[in-house]
PDB file of C-alpha atoms in Angstrom:
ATOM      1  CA  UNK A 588      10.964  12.160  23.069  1.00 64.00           C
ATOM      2  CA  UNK A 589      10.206  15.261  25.327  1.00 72.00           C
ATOM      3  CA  UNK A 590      13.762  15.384  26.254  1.00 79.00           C
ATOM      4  CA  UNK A 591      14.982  15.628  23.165  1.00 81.00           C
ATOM      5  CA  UNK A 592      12.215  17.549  20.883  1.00 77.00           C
ATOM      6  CA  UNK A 593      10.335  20.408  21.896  1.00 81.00           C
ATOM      7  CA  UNK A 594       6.723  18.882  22.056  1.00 75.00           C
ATOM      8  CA  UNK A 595       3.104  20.005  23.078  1.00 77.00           C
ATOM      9  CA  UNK A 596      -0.290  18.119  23.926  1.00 75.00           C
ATOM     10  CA  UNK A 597      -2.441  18.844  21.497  1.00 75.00           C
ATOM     11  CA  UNK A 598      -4.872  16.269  22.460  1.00 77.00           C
ATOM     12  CA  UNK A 599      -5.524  12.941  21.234  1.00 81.00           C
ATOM     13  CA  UNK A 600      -3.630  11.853  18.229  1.00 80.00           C
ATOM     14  CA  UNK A 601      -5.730  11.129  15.444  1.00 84.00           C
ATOM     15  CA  UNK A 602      -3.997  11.808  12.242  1.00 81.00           C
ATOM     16  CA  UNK A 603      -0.285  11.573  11.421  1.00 79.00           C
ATOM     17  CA  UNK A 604       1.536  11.360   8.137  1.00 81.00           C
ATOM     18  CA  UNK A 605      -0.936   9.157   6.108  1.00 81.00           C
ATOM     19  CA  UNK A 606      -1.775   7.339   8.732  1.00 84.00           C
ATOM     20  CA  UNK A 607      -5.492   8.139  10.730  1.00 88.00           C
ATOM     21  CA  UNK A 608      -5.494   6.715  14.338  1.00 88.00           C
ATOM     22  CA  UNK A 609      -8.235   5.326  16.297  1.00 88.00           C
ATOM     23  CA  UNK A 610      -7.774   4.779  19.932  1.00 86.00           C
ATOM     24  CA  UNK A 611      -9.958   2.634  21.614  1.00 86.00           C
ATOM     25  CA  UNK A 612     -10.127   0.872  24.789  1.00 89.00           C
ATOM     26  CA  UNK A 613      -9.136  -2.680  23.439  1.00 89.00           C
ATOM     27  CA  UNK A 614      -6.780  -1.257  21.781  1.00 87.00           C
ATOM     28  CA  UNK A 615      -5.441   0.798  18.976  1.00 86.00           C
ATOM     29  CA  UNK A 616      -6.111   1.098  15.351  1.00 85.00           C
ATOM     30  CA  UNK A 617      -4.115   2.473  12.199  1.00 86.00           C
ATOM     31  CA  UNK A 618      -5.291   2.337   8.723  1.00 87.00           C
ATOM     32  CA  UNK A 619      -5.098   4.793   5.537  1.00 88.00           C
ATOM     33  CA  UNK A 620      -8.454   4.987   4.280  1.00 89.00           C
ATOM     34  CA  UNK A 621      -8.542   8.555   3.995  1.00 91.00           C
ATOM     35  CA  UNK A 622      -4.915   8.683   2.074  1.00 91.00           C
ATOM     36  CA  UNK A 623      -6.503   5.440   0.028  1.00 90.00           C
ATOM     37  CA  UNK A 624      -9.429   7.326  -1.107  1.00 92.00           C
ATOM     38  CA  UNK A 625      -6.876  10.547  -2.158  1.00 92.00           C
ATOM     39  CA  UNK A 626      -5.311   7.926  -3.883  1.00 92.00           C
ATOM     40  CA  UNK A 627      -8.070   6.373  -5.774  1.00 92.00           C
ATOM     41  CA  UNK A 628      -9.314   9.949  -7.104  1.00 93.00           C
ATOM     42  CA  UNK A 629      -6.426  10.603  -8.137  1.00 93.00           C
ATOM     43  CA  UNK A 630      -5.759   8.457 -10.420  1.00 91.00           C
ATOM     44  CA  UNK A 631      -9.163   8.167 -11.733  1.00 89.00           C
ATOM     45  CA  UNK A 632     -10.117   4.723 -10.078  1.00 88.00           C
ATOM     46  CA  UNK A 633     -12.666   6.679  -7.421  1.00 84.00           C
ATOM     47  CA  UNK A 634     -15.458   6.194  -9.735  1.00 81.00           C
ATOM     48  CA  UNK A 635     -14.576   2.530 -11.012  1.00 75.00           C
ATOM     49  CA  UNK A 636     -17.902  -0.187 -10.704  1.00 77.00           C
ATOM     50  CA  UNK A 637     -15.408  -2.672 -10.712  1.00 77.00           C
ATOM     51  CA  UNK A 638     -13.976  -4.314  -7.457  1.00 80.00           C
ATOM     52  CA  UNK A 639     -11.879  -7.552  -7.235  1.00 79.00           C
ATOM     53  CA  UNK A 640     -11.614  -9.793  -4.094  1.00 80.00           C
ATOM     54  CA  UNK A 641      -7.509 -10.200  -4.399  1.00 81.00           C
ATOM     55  CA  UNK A 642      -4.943  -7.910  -5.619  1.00 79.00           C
ATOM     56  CA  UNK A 643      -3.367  -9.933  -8.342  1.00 76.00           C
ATOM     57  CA  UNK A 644      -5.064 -13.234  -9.708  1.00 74.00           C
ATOM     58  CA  UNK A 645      -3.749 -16.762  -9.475  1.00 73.00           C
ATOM     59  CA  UNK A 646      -1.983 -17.459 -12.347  1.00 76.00           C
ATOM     60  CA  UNK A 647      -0.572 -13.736 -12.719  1.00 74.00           C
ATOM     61  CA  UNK A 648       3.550 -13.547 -14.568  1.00 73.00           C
ATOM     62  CA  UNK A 649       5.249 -10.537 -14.980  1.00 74.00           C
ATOM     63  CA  UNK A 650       7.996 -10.351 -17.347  1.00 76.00           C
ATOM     64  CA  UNK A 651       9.814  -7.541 -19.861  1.00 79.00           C
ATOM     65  CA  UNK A 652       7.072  -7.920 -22.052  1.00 73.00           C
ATOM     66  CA  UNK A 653       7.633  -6.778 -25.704  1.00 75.00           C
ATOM     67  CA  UNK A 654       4.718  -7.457 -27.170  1.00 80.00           C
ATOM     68  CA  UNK A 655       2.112  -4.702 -25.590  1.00 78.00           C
ATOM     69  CA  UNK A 656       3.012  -1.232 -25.855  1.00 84.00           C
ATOM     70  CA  UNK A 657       4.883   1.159 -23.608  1.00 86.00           C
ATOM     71  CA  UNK A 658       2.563   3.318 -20.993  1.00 84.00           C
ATOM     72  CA  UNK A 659       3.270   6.422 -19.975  1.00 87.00           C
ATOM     73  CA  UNK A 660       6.226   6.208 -17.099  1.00 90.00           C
ATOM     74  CA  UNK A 661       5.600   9.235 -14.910  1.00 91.00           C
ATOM     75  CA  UNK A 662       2.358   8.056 -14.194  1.00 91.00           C
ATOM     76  CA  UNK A 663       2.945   4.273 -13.787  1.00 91.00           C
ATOM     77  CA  UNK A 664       6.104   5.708 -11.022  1.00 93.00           C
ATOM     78  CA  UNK A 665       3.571   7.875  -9.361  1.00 93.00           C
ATOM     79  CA  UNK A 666       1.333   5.214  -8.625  1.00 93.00           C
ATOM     80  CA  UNK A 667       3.584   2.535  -7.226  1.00 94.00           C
ATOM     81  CA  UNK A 668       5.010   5.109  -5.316  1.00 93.00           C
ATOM     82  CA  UNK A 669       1.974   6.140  -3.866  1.00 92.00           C
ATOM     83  CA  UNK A 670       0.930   2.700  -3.408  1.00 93.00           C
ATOM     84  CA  UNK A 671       4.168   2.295  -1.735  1.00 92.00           C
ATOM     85  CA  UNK A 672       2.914   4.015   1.010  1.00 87.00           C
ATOM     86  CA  UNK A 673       0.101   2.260   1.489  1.00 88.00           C
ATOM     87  CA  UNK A 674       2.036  -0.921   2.051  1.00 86.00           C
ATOM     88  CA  UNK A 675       2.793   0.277   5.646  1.00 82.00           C
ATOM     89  CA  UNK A 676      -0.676  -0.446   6.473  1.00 81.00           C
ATOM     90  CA  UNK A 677      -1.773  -2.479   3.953  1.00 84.00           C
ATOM     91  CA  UNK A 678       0.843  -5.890   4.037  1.00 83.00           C
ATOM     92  CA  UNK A 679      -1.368  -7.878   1.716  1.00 85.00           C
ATOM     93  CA  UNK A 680      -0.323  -5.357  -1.104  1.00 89.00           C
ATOM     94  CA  UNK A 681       3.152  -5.518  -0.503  1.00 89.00           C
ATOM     95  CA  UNK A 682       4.086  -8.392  -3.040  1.00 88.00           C
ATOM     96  CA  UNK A 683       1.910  -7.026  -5.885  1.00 88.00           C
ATOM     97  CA  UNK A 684       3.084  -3.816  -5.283  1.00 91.00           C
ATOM     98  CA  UNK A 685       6.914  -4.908  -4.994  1.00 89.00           C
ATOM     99  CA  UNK A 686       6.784  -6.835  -8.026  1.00 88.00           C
ATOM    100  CA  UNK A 687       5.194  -4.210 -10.457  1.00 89.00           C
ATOM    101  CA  UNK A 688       7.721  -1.555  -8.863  1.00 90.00           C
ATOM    102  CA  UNK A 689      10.458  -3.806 -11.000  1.00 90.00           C
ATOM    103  CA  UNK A 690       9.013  -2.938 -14.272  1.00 88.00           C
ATOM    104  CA  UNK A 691       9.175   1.409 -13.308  1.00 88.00           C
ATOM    105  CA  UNK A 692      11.978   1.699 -15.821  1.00 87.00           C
ATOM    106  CA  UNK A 693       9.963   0.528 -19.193  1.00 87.00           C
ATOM    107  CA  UNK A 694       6.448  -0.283 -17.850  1.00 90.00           C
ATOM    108  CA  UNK A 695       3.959  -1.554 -20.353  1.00 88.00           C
ATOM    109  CA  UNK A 696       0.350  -1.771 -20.746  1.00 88.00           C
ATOM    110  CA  UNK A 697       0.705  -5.875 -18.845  1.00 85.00           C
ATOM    111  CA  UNK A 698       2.157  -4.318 -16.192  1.00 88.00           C
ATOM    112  CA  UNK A 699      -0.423  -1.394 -15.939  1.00 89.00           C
ATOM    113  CA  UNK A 700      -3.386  -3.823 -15.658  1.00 87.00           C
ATOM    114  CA  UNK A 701      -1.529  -5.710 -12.801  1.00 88.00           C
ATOM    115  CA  UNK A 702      -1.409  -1.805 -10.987  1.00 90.00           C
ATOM    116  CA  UNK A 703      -5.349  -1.384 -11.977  1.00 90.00           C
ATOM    117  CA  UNK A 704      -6.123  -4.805 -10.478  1.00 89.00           C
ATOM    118  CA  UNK A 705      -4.103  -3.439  -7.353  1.00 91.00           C
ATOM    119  CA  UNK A 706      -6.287  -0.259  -7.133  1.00 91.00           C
ATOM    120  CA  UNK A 707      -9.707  -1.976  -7.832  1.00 91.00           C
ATOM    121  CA  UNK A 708      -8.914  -4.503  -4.598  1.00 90.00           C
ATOM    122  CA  UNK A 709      -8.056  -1.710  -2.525  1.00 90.00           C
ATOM    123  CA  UNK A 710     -11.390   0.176  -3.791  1.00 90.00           C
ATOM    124  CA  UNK A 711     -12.994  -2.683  -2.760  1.00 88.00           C
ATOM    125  CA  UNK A 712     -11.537  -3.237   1.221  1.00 87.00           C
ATOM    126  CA  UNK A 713     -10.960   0.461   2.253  1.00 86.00           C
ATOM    127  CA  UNK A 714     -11.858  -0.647   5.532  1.00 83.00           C
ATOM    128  CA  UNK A 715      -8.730  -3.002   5.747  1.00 83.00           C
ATOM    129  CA  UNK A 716      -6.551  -1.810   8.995  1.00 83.00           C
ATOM    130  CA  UNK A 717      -4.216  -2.577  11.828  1.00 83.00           C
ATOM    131  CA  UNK A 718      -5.250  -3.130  15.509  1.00 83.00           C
ATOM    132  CA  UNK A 719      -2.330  -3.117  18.072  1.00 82.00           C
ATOM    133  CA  UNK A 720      -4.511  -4.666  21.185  1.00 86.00           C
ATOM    134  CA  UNK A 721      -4.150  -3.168  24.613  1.00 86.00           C
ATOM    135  CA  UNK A 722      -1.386  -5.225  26.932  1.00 83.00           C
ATOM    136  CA  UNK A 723      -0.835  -7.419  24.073  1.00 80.00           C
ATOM    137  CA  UNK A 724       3.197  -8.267  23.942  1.00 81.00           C
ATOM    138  CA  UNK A 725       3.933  -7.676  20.473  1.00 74.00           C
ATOM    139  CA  UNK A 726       7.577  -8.590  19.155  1.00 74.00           C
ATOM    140  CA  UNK A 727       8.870  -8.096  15.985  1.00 66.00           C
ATOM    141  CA  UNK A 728      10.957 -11.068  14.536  1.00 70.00           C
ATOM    142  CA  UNK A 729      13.231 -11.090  10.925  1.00 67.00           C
ATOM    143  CA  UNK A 730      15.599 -13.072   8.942  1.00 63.00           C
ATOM    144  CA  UNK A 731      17.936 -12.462   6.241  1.00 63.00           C
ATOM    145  CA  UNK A 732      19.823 -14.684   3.839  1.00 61.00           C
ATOM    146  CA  UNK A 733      22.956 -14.188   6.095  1.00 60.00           C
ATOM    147  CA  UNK A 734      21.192 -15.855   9.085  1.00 55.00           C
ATOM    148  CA  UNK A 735      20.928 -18.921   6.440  1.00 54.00           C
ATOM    149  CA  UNK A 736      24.698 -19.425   4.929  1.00 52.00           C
ATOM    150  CA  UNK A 737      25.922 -19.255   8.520  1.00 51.00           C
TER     151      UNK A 737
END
């Protein structure tokens, strides 16, 4: 990266984007506890008694819904999108999160207390993170639907 960016050693890297780093010597670990916690406050789940033990529950379907009444769509957007982020981090959110991101165009209160269940987990395991372990040989595999019709 030197070569191509001007860059200076400012020590050891602890914070970047909303990720905090914590370099140890079995390895390294990322999480987003602080940006979790920004999160949390500001949407008013901070102060919330209630905790669950998994983001969504069993039996949980999310359709159109015309039966509850419409929520308010800035905020319902500004919390999947911040909870977007956290899905870097945080891969057992991803699915929740995902699926009540398809309902940002006419969210309702159903799909609101799917978010809510989202935040209360994540009040409840702000401690969750990532550890890369020293000398481990990590590869990153994928598939797509193309790899399958072929």
């Amino acid at each position: 990266l030197q070569g191509e960016f001007e860059m200076s050693m400012m020590g050891e890297l602890n914070y970047f984007l909303v990720f905090q780093v914590k370099q140890m010597n079995h390895g390294t670990f990322l999480h987003q506890t602080k940006y979790c916690k920004e999160l949390l406050k500001k949407f008013d789940m901070d102060k919330s008694k209630e905790e669950t033990t998994t983001p969504m529950t069993i039996n949980c379907y999310l359709s159109a819904d015309e039966k509850t009444k419409l929520i308010d769509k800035t905020k319902y957007k500004g919390i999947i999108v911040s909870l977007l982020y956290l899905t870097v981090c945080r891969l057992n959110i991803i699915f929740n999160v995902c699926m009540c991101a398809c309902y940002q165009s006419c969210p309702k209160e159903s799909h609101f207390l799917v978010v809510k269940r989202v935040m209360k987990y994540l009040r409840g395991t702000l401690d969750v993170n990532l550890l890369y372990p020293k000398g481990a040989k990590i590869s990153l595999g994928g598939y797509s639907d193309f790899d399958f019709v072929r």
